[in-house]
PDB file of C-alpha atoms and ligand atoms in Angstrom:
ATOM      1  CA  MET A 291       5.841  21.972  16.894  1.00 95.00           C
ATOM      2  CA  ALA A 292       4.168  20.205  14.015  1.00 97.00           C
ATOM      3  CA  VAL A 293       0.661  21.227  15.035  1.00 98.00           C
ATOM      4  CA  GLU A 294      -0.738  23.480  17.753  1.00 98.00           C
ATOM      5  CA  ALA A 295      -4.369  24.208  18.505  1.00 98.00           C
ATOM      6  CA  ILE A 296      -4.858  27.078  20.924  1.00 98.00           C
ATOM      7  CA  SER A 297      -8.259  27.475  22.597  1.00 97.00           C
ATOM      8  CA  ILE A 298     -10.216  26.448  19.555  1.00 98.00           C
ATOM      9  CA  ASP A 299     -14.005  26.415  19.454  1.00 97.00           C
ATOM     10  CA  LYS A 300     -16.143  25.089  16.650  1.00 98.00           C
ATOM     11  CA  HIS A 301     -19.783  26.068  16.483  1.00 96.00           C
ATOM     12  CA  VAL A 302     -22.133  25.249  13.640  1.00 94.00           C
ATOM     13  CA  SER A 303     -25.696  26.330  13.127  1.00 92.00           C
ATOM     14  CA  SER A 304     -28.262  23.646  12.490  1.00 87.00           C
ATOM     15  CA  ASN A 305     -32.043  23.506  12.404  1.00 89.00           C
ATOM     16  CA  GLU A 306     -31.957  22.900  16.148  1.00 86.00           C
ATOM     17  CA  GLY A 307     -29.949  26.088  16.678  1.00 91.00           C
ATOM     18  CA  LYS A 308     -26.301  26.678  17.462  1.00 93.00           C
ATOM     19  CA  LEU A 309     -24.355  23.518  18.108  1.00 94.00           C
ATOM     20  CA  THR A 310     -21.004  23.510  19.895  1.00 95.00           C
ATOM     21  CA  ILE A 311     -18.824  20.696  18.579  1.00 97.00           C
ATOM     22  CA  LEU A 312     -15.470  21.712  20.101  1.00 98.00           C
ATOM     23  CA  GLU A 313     -14.952  24.052  23.019  1.00 97.00           C
ATOM     24  CA  ASN A 314     -11.737  25.620  24.314  1.00 96.00           C
ATOM     25  CA  LEU A 315      -9.693  22.750  22.945  1.00 97.00           C
ATOM     26  CA  ASN A 316      -5.908  22.805  23.233  1.00 97.00           C
ATOM     27  CA  LEU A 317      -3.462  20.435  21.578  1.00 97.00           C
ATOM     28  CA  THR A 318       0.277  20.378  20.924  1.00 97.00           C
ATOM     29  CA  VAL A 319       1.816  17.784  18.635  1.00 98.00           C
ATOM     30  CA  PRO A 320       5.623  17.684  18.367  1.00 97.00           C
ATOM     31  CA  HIS A 321       7.344  16.829  15.089  1.00 96.00           C
ATOM     32  CA  GLY A 322       7.561  13.089  14.523  1.00 96.00           C
ATOM     33  CA  GLU A 323       4.921  12.098  17.072  1.00 97.00           C
ATOM     34  CA  ARG A 324       2.354   9.413  16.359  1.00 97.00           C
ATOM     35  CA  LEU A 325      -0.860  10.584  18.020  1.00 97.00           C
ATOM     36  CA  ALA A 326      -4.168   8.719  18.190  1.00 97.00           C
ATOM     37  CA  ILE A 327      -7.433  10.568  18.718  1.00 97.00           C
ATOM     38  CA  VAL A 328     -10.299   8.399  19.894  1.00 96.00           C
ATOM     39  CA  GLY A 329     -13.838   9.144  21.079  1.00 94.00           C
ATOM     40  CA  ARG A 330     -17.455   8.205  20.564  1.00 94.00           C
ATOM     41  CA  SER A 331     -19.160   8.617  17.238  1.00 94.00           C
ATOM     42  CA  GLY A 332     -20.247  12.237  16.957  1.00 94.00           C
ATOM     43  CA  SER A 333     -17.697  13.467  19.513  1.00 95.00           C
ATOM     44  CA  GLY A 334     -16.094  15.700  16.875  1.00 96.00           C
ATOM     45  CA  LYS A 335     -13.003  13.749  15.802  1.00 96.00           C
ATOM     46  CA  SER A 336     -13.384  14.385  12.073  1.00 96.00           C
ATOM     47  CA  THR A 337     -14.275  18.002  12.743  1.00 97.00           C
ATOM     48  CA  LEU A 338     -11.095  18.404  14.785  1.00 97.00           C
ATOM     49  CA  LEU A 339      -8.949  16.715  12.148  1.00 97.00           C
ATOM     50  CA  GLY A 340     -10.407  19.032   9.509  1.00 96.00           C
ATOM     51  CA  LEU A 341      -9.492  22.068  11.588  1.00 97.00           C
ATOM     52  CA  LEU A 342      -5.948  20.848  12.294  1.00 97.00           C
ATOM     53  CA  ALA A 343      -5.464  20.159   8.594  1.00 95.00           C
ATOM     54  CA  GLY A 344      -6.853  23.522   7.533  1.00 94.00           C
ATOM     55  CA  LEU A 345      -9.753  21.998   5.628  1.00 93.00           C
ATOM     56  CA  ASP A 346     -12.009  24.187   7.760  1.00 94.00           C
ATOM     57  CA  SER A 347     -11.541  27.118  10.145  1.00 95.00           C
ATOM     58  CA  PRO A 348     -12.311  27.286  13.866  1.00 97.00           C
ATOM     59  CA  SER A 349     -15.008  29.642  15.170  1.00 97.00           C
ATOM     60  CA  ASN A 350     -12.499  30.959  17.733  1.00 97.00           C
ATOM     61  CA  GLY A 351      -8.875  30.263  18.552  1.00 98.00           C
ATOM     62  CA  LYS A 352      -5.825  29.483  16.464  1.00 98.00           C
ATOM     63  CA  VAL A 353      -4.354  26.539  14.615  1.00 98.00           C
ATOM     64  CA  LEU A 354      -0.626  26.602  13.828  1.00 98.00           C
ATOM     65  CA  VAL A 355       1.040  24.148  11.475  1.00 97.00           C
ATOM     66  CA  ASP A 356       4.824  24.212  11.581  1.00 95.00           C
ATOM     67  CA  GLY A 357       4.501  27.657  13.187  1.00 95.00           C
ATOM     68  CA  ILE A 358       2.249  29.020  10.428  1.00 96.00           C
ATOM     69  CA  GLU A 359      -1.097  30.294  11.683  1.00 97.00           C
ATOM     70  CA  ILE A 360      -3.326  28.554   9.149  1.00 96.00           C
ATOM     71  CA  SER A 361      -6.530  29.575  10.913  1.00 94.00           C
ATOM     72  CA  SER A 362      -5.941  33.175   9.822  1.00 94.00           C
ATOM     73  CA  LEU A 363      -5.369  32.269   6.147  1.00 96.00           C
ATOM     74  CA  ASP A 364      -8.024  32.222   3.449  1.00 95.00           C
ATOM     75  CA  GLU A 365      -8.903  29.015   1.601  1.00 94.00           C
ATOM     76  CA  ASP A 366      -6.177  29.502  -1.023  1.00 94.00           C
ATOM     77  CA  GLY A 367      -3.576  30.152   1.645  1.00 95.00           C
ATOM     78  CA  ARG A 368      -4.605  27.076   3.595  1.00 95.00           C
ATOM     79  CA  ALA A 369      -4.563  24.969   0.422  1.00 93.00           C
ATOM     80  CA  ALA A 370      -1.001  26.091  -0.263  1.00 92.00           C
ATOM     81  CA  VAL A 371       0.130  25.033   3.228  1.00 94.00           C
ATOM     82  CA  ARG A 372      -1.718  21.728   2.895  1.00 94.00           C
ATOM     83  CA  GLY A 373       0.015  21.017  -0.398  1.00 91.00           C
ATOM     84  CA  ARG A 374       3.463  21.738   1.029  1.00 91.00           C
ATOM     85  CA  LYS A 375       3.179  20.017   4.376  1.00 95.00           C
ATOM     86  CA  MET A 376       0.287  17.584   4.669  1.00 96.00           C
ATOM     87  CA  GLY A 377      -0.947  14.251   3.458  1.00 95.00           C
ATOM     88  CA  PHE A 378      -4.392  12.733   4.042  1.00 96.00           C
ATOM     89  CA  VAL A 379      -5.855   9.268   4.224  1.00 96.00           C
ATOM     90  CA  PHE A 380      -9.617   8.981   4.695  1.00 94.00           C
ATOM     91  CA  GLN A 381     -12.026   6.171   5.503  1.00 93.00           C
ATOM     92  CA  SER A 382     -13.632   6.522   2.077  1.00 93.00           C
ATOM     93  CA  PHE A 383     -10.331   6.577   0.100  1.00 94.00           C
ATOM     94  CA  GLN A 384     -11.331   9.762  -1.796  1.00 95.00           C
ATOM     95  CA  LEU A 385      -9.608   8.901  -5.054  1.00 97.00           C
ATOM     96  CA  LEU A 386     -10.675  10.831  -8.128  1.00 97.00           C
ATOM     97  CA  PRO A 387     -12.766   8.357 -10.185  1.00 97.00           C
ATOM     98  CA  SER A 388     -11.778   9.757 -13.581  1.00 98.00           C
ATOM     99  CA  LEU A 389      -8.039   9.387 -12.940  1.00 98.00           C
ATOM    100  CA  THR A 390      -5.993   6.176 -13.009  1.00 98.00           C
ATOM    101  CA  ALA A 391      -4.095   5.036  -9.929  1.00 98.00           C
ATOM    102  CA  LEU A 392      -0.929   6.596 -11.330  1.00 98.00           C
ATOM    103  CA  GLU A 393      -2.665   9.896 -12.144  1.00 98.00           C
ATOM    104  CA  ASN A 394      -4.213  10.036  -8.674  1.00 98.00           C
ATOM    105  CA  VAL A 395      -0.781   9.689  -7.070  1.00 98.00           C
ATOM    106  CA  MET A 396       0.783  12.145  -9.532  1.00 98.00           C
ATOM    107  CA  LEU A 397      -1.762  14.887  -8.893  1.00 96.00           C
ATOM    108  CA  PRO A 398      -0.419  16.335  -5.608  1.00 94.00           C
ATOM    109  CA  LEU A 399       3.136  16.039  -6.954  1.00 95.00           C
ATOM    110  CA  GLN A 400       2.189  18.006 -10.053  1.00 95.00           C
ATOM    111  CA  LEU A 401       0.390  20.585  -7.945  1.00 91.00           C
ATOM    112  CA  ALA A 402       3.615  20.938  -5.955  1.00 89.00           C
ATOM    113  CA  GLY A 403       5.467  21.567  -9.232  1.00 91.00           C
ATOM    114  CA  ARG A 404       7.486  18.346  -9.175  1.00 93.00           C
ATOM    115  CA  GLU A 405       8.875  17.661 -12.649  1.00 96.00           C
ATOM    116  CA  ASP A 406       9.610  14.069 -11.669  1.00 97.00           C
ATOM    117  CA  ALA A 407       5.969  13.503 -10.656  1.00 97.00           C
ATOM    118  CA  LYS A 408       5.502  10.446 -12.841  1.00 98.00           C
ATOM    119  CA  ALA A 409       8.635   8.642 -11.675  1.00 98.00           C
ATOM    120  CA  LEU A 410       7.901   9.482  -8.036  1.00 97.00           C
ATOM    121  CA  ALA A 411       4.310   8.275  -8.373  1.00 98.00           C
ATOM    122  CA  GLN A 412       5.433   5.038 -10.003  1.00 98.00           C
ATOM    123  CA  ALA A 413       7.907   4.456  -7.188  1.00 97.00           C
ATOM    124  CA  ALA A 414       5.238   5.213  -4.570  1.00 96.00           C
ATOM    125  CA  LEU A 415       2.821   2.725  -6.147  1.00 97.00           C
ATOM    126  CA  ALA A 416       5.549   0.096  -6.314  1.00 96.00           C
ATOM    127  CA  LYS A 417       6.198   0.628  -2.613  1.00 94.00           C
ATOM    128  CA  VAL A 418       2.579  -0.171  -1.735  1.00 94.00           C
ATOM    129  CA  GLY A 419       2.655  -3.256  -3.974  1.00 95.00           C
ATOM    130  CA  LEU A 420       0.667  -1.828  -6.875  1.00 97.00           C
ATOM    131  CA  ALA A 421       3.277  -1.597  -9.617  1.00 97.00           C
ATOM    132  CA  GLN A 422       1.007  -3.777 -11.766  1.00 97.00           C
ATOM    133  CA  ARG A 423      -2.081  -1.604 -11.214  1.00 97.00           C
ATOM    134  CA  THR A 424      -0.963   1.846 -12.339  1.00 98.00           C
ATOM    135  CA  THR A 425      -3.398   2.130 -15.252  1.00 98.00           C
ATOM    136  CA  HIS A 426      -6.419   0.899 -13.294  1.00 98.00           C
ATOM    137  CA  TYR A 427      -9.201   3.300 -12.407  1.00 98.00           C
ATOM    138  CA  PRO A 428     -10.468   3.327  -8.798  1.00 98.00           C
ATOM    139  CA  LYS A 429     -13.584   1.319  -9.688  1.00 97.00           C
ATOM    140  CA  GLN A 430     -11.344  -1.412 -11.097  1.00 98.00           C
ATOM    141  CA  LEU A 431      -9.528  -1.753  -7.762  1.00 97.00           C
ATOM    142  CA  SER A 432     -10.576  -3.498  -4.545  1.00 96.00           C
ATOM    143  CA  GLY A 433     -11.135  -1.415  -1.407  1.00 95.00           C
ATOM    144  CA  GLY A 434      -7.760  -2.391   0.023  1.00 95.00           C
ATOM    145  CA  GLU A 435      -6.056  -1.547  -3.263  1.00 96.00           C
ATOM    146  CA  GLN A 436      -7.808   1.822  -3.407  1.00 97.00           C
ATOM    147  CA  GLN A 437      -6.625   2.585   0.104  1.00 95.00           C
ATOM    148  CA  ARG A 438      -3.078   1.613  -0.891  1.00 96.00           C
ATOM    149  CA  VAL A 439      -3.295   4.080  -3.786  1.00 97.00           C
ATOM    150  CA  ALA A 440      -4.504   6.710  -1.310  1.00 97.00           C
ATOM    151  CA  ILE A 441      -1.559   5.928   0.968  1.00 97.00           C
ATOM    152  CA  ALA A 442       0.874   6.187  -1.948  1.00 97.00           C
ATOM    153  CA  ARG A 443      -0.705   9.524  -2.872  1.00 97.00           C
ATOM    154  CA  ALA A 444      -0.424  10.770   0.719  1.00 96.00           C
ATOM    155  CA  PHE A 445       3.231   9.805   1.213  1.00 96.00           C
ATOM    156  CA  ALA A 446       4.644  10.525  -2.256  1.00 96.00           C
ATOM    157  CA  PRO A 447       5.111  14.285  -1.688  1.00 94.00           C
ATOM    158  CA  GLU A 448       6.924  13.491   1.604  1.00 94.00           C
ATOM    159  CA  PRO A 449       4.577  15.472   3.835  1.00 95.00           C
ATOM    160  CA  ALA A 450       5.719  16.594   7.291  1.00 95.00           C
ATOM    161  CA  ILE A 451       2.336  15.636   8.753  1.00 97.00           C
ATOM    162  CA  LEU A 452       0.013  12.814   7.806  1.00 97.00           C
ATOM    163  CA  PHE A 453      -3.648  12.943   8.838  1.00 97.00           C
ATOM    164  CA  ALA A 454      -5.641   9.720   8.796  1.00 97.00           C
ATOM    165  CA  ASP A 455      -9.358   9.518   9.617  1.00 96.00           C
ATOM    166  CA  GLU A 456     -10.499   5.918  10.240  1.00 95.00           C
ATOM    167  CA  PRO A 457      -8.247   4.608   7.449  1.00 94.00           C
ATOM    168  CA  THR A 458      -9.443   1.020   7.960  1.00 91.00           C
ATOM    169  CA  GLY A 459     -13.118   1.805   8.544  1.00 90.00           C
ATOM    170  CA  ASN A 460     -14.275   0.510   5.168  1.00 91.00           C
ATOM    171  CA  LEU A 461     -12.046  -2.565   5.010  1.00 91.00           C
ATOM    172  CA  ASP A 462     -12.352  -6.112   6.346  1.00 92.00           C
ATOM    173  CA  ALA A 463     -10.183  -6.947   9.355  1.00 90.00           C
ATOM    174  CA  ALA A 464      -7.392  -8.717   7.447  1.00 91.00           C
ATOM    175  CA  THR A 465      -7.138  -6.015   4.781  1.00 91.00           C
ATOM    176  CA  GLY A 466      -7.334  -3.326   7.451  1.00 90.00           C
ATOM    177  CA  GLN A 467      -4.410  -4.949   9.229  1.00 91.00           C
ATOM    178  CA  GLN A 468      -2.325  -4.870   6.032  1.00 91.00           C
ATOM    179  CA  ILE A 469      -3.178  -1.222   5.518  1.00 92.00           C
ATOM    180  CA  ILE A 470      -2.124  -0.421   9.081  1.00 92.00           C
ATOM    181  CA  GLU A 471       1.186  -2.221   8.692  1.00 92.00           C
ATOM    182  CA  LEU A 472       1.800  -0.284   5.505  1.00 93.00           C
ATOM    183  CA  LEU A 473       0.841   3.048   7.042  1.00 93.00           C
ATOM    184  CA  PHE A 474       3.068   2.568  10.086  1.00 95.00           C
ATOM    185  CA  SER A 475       6.030   1.269   8.112  1.00 93.00           C
ATOM    186  CA  LEU A 476       5.963   4.153   5.615  1.00 93.00           C
ATOM    187  CA  ASN A 477       5.488   6.525   8.517  1.00 94.00           C
ATOM    188  CA  ALA A 478       8.478   5.137  10.418  1.00 94.00           C
ATOM    189  CA  GLU A 479      10.631   5.232   7.302  1.00 94.00           C
ATOM    190  CA  ALA A 480       9.834   8.870   6.604  1.00 94.00           C
ATOM    191  CA  GLY A 481       9.620  10.051  10.239  1.00 94.00           C
ATOM    192  CA  THR A 482       6.305  11.725   9.460  1.00 96.00           C
ATOM    193  CA  THR A 483       4.154  13.192  12.217  1.00 97.00           C
ATOM    194  CA  LEU A 484       0.998  11.067  12.290  1.00 97.00           C
ATOM    195  CA  ILE A 485      -2.373  12.227  13.595  1.00 98.00           C
ATOM    196  CA  LEU A 486      -4.723   9.289  13.455  1.00 97.00           C
ATOM    197  CA  VAL A 487      -8.439   9.177  14.263  1.00 96.00           C
ATOM    198  CA  THR A 488      -9.599   5.671  15.060  1.00 93.00           C
ATOM    199  CA  HIS A 489     -12.176   3.567  16.894  1.00 87.00           C
ATOM    200  CA  ASP A 490      -9.701   0.724  17.058  1.00 85.00           C
ATOM    201  CA  ASP A 491      -7.902   0.387  20.409  1.00 83.00           C
ATOM    202  CA  ALA A 492      -5.219  -1.903  18.987  1.00 82.00           C
ATOM    203  CA  LEU A 493      -4.434   0.733  16.399  1.00 88.00           C
ATOM    204  CA  ALA A 494      -4.427   3.543  18.966  1.00 92.00           C
ATOM    205  CA  ALA A 495      -2.060   1.484  21.131  1.00 91.00           C
ATOM    206  CA  ARG A 496       0.557   1.608  18.379  1.00 92.00           C
ATOM    207  CA  CYS A 497       0.734   5.363  18.681  1.00 96.00           C
ATOM    208  CA  GLN A 498       2.929   7.123  21.235  1.00 95.00           C
ATOM    209  CA  ARG A 499       0.024   9.036  22.733  1.00 96.00           C
ATOM    210  CA  LYS A 500      -3.714   8.560  22.822  1.00 96.00           C
ATOM    211  CA  LEU A 501      -6.162  11.393  23.469  1.00 97.00           C
ATOM    212  CA  THR A 502      -9.889  10.977  23.960  1.00 96.00           C
ATOM    213  CA  LEU A 503     -12.267  13.572  22.590  1.00 96.00           C
ATOM    214  CA  SER A 504     -15.285  14.039  24.821  1.00 94.00           C
ATOM    215  CA  HIS A 505     -17.638  16.966  25.380  1.00 91.00           C
ATOM    216  CA  GLY A 506     -15.681  19.073  22.916  1.00 93.00           C
ATOM    217  CA  ARG A 507     -12.318  18.639  24.632  1.00 93.00           C
ATOM    218  CA  LEU A 508      -9.344  16.301  24.636  1.00 94.00           C
ATOM    219  CA  ALA A 509      -8.231  14.305  27.650  1.00 92.00           C
ATOM    220  CA  GLU A 510      -5.259  12.012  28.193  1.00 87.00           C
ATOM    221  CA  ASN A 511      -7.335   9.369  29.925  1.00 68.00           C
ATOM    222  CA  GLU A 512     -10.063   7.236  28.510  1.00 54.00           C
ATOM    223  CA  ALA A 513     -13.370   9.031  29.028  1.00 46.00           C
ATOM    224  CA  GLU A 514     -16.094   7.398  31.084  1.00 46.00           C
ATOM    225  CA  PRO A 515     -18.884   5.931  29.016  1.00 50.00           C
ATOM    226  CA  GLU A 516     -21.602   8.544  28.595  1.00 49.00           C
ATOM    227  CA  SER A 517     -24.141   6.479  30.549  1.00 46.00           C
ATOM    228  CA  LEU A 518     -21.906   6.437  33.631  1.00 47.00           C
ATOM    229  CA  ALA A 519     -20.869  10.073  33.504  1.00 45.00           C
ATOM    230  CA  SER A 520     -22.447  12.208  36.202  1.00 43.00           C
TER     231      SER A 520
HETATM  232  N1  ATP B 253     -21.462  21.183   9.205  1.00 91.52           N
HETATM  233  C1  ATP B 253     -22.131  20.672  10.245  1.00 91.52           C
HETATM  234  N2  ATP B 253     -23.364  21.112  10.550  1.00 91.52           N
HETATM  235  C2  ATP B 253     -24.018  20.624  11.616  1.00 91.52           C
HETATM  236  N3  ATP B 253     -23.549  19.690  12.428  1.00 91.52           N
HETATM  237  C3  ATP B 253     -22.337  19.191  12.175  1.00 91.52           C
HETATM  238  C4  ATP B 253     -21.557  19.657  11.076  1.00 91.52           C
HETATM  239  N4  ATP B 253     -20.400  18.968  11.068  1.00 91.52           N
HETATM  240  C5  ATP B 253     -20.448  18.115  12.116  1.00 91.52           C
HETATM  241  N5  ATP B 253     -21.610  18.250  12.781  1.00 91.52           N
HETATM  242  C6  ATP B 253     -21.995  17.521  13.998  1.00 91.52           C
HETATM  243  O1  ATP B 253     -20.898  17.604  14.890  1.00 91.52           O
HETATM  244  C7  ATP B 253     -20.733  16.392  15.589  1.00 91.52           C
HETATM  245  C8  ATP B 253     -19.323  15.868  15.395  1.00 91.52           C
HETATM  246  O2  ATP B 253     -19.184  15.346  14.072  1.00 91.52           O
HETATM  247  P1  ATP B 253     -17.864  14.585  13.601  1.00 91.52           P
HETATM  248  O3  ATP B 253     -18.094  14.123  12.226  1.00 91.52           O
HETATM  249  O4  ATP B 253     -16.691  15.460  13.845  1.00 91.52           O
HETATM  250  O5  ATP B 253     -17.831  13.360  14.626  1.00 91.52           O
HETATM  251  P2  ATP B 253     -16.860  12.106  14.687  1.00 91.52           P
HETATM  252  O6  ATP B 253     -16.317  12.051  16.065  1.00 91.52           O
HETATM  253  O7  ATP B 253     -15.888  12.147  13.569  1.00 91.52           O
HETATM  254  O8  ATP B 253     -17.877  10.887  14.489  1.00 91.52           O
HETATM  255  P3  ATP B 253     -17.640   9.458  13.756  1.00 91.52           P
HETATM  256  O9  ATP B 253     -16.826   8.630  14.733  1.00 91.52           O
HETATM  257  O10 ATP B 253     -19.029   8.927  13.617  1.00 91.52           O
HETATM  258  O11 ATP B 253     -16.960   9.689  12.455  1.00 91.52           O
HETATM  259  C9  ATP B 253     -21.823  15.457  15.111  1.00 91.52           C
HETATM  260  O12 ATP B 253     -22.883  15.498  16.051  1.00 91.52           O
HETATM  261  C10 ATP B 253     -22.249  16.064  13.789  1.00 91.52           C
HETATM  262  O13 ATP B 253     -23.598  15.806  13.537  1.00 91.52           O
HETATM  263 MG1   MG B 254     -15.585  10.962  11.862  1.00 91.52          MG
END
């Protein structure tokens, strides 16, 4: 299995007291699957993605990535697994502002000890149509271009699992569509497991499976709107 979540809970403490975001959630994602996670704003999608990717730890339960129990590792241990196995694409691009496009794409390759980091990064940028933009800084790029750099950065180390959280959320519809085509074509080419959080039904429909997060748990079927729920 690429990813397994076993009875995970996530509680946080806030001014209003203890808040349960996820409760007894179970999930199994086979290698190579394209999975969409949908749900209302605030239902916990980003929180769940962060736990599956080892950016955060569950309050209870286990998360396994490629059979490795990341939820029992410390931050350094989780970072090492992330670097070896995972790529990320976020709504807000998350490029480092002080690095050029090329340097942003090179960074995870260098962290992974790849001596051919520069050549690989150049090839990755060419693949997303940005061969002419390698020396640009993020602020010199449009939103769609920044997201293409982020996609190049995510795929260049050939991760086993790609996590994407609303990757088109900050883009206009036409640019978002281009980004989606790019994401799915690179994903198909590499056979990467894709775990995608989205509000967009058309996007979710392109995945093999769609799960809805509601009341802290995942369900196969579309949840009832909150106002109609008993
Ligand atoms: N560190 C935290 N402390 C307190 N509350 C938190 C924390 N992180 C998340 N929450 C709360 O948990 C809930 C789930 O947040 P999350 O960001 O996972 O939702 P989401 O489904 O990704 O929403 P959106 O679609 O708007 O991105 C929200 O009500 C949020 O306010
Ligand atoms: Mg979110």
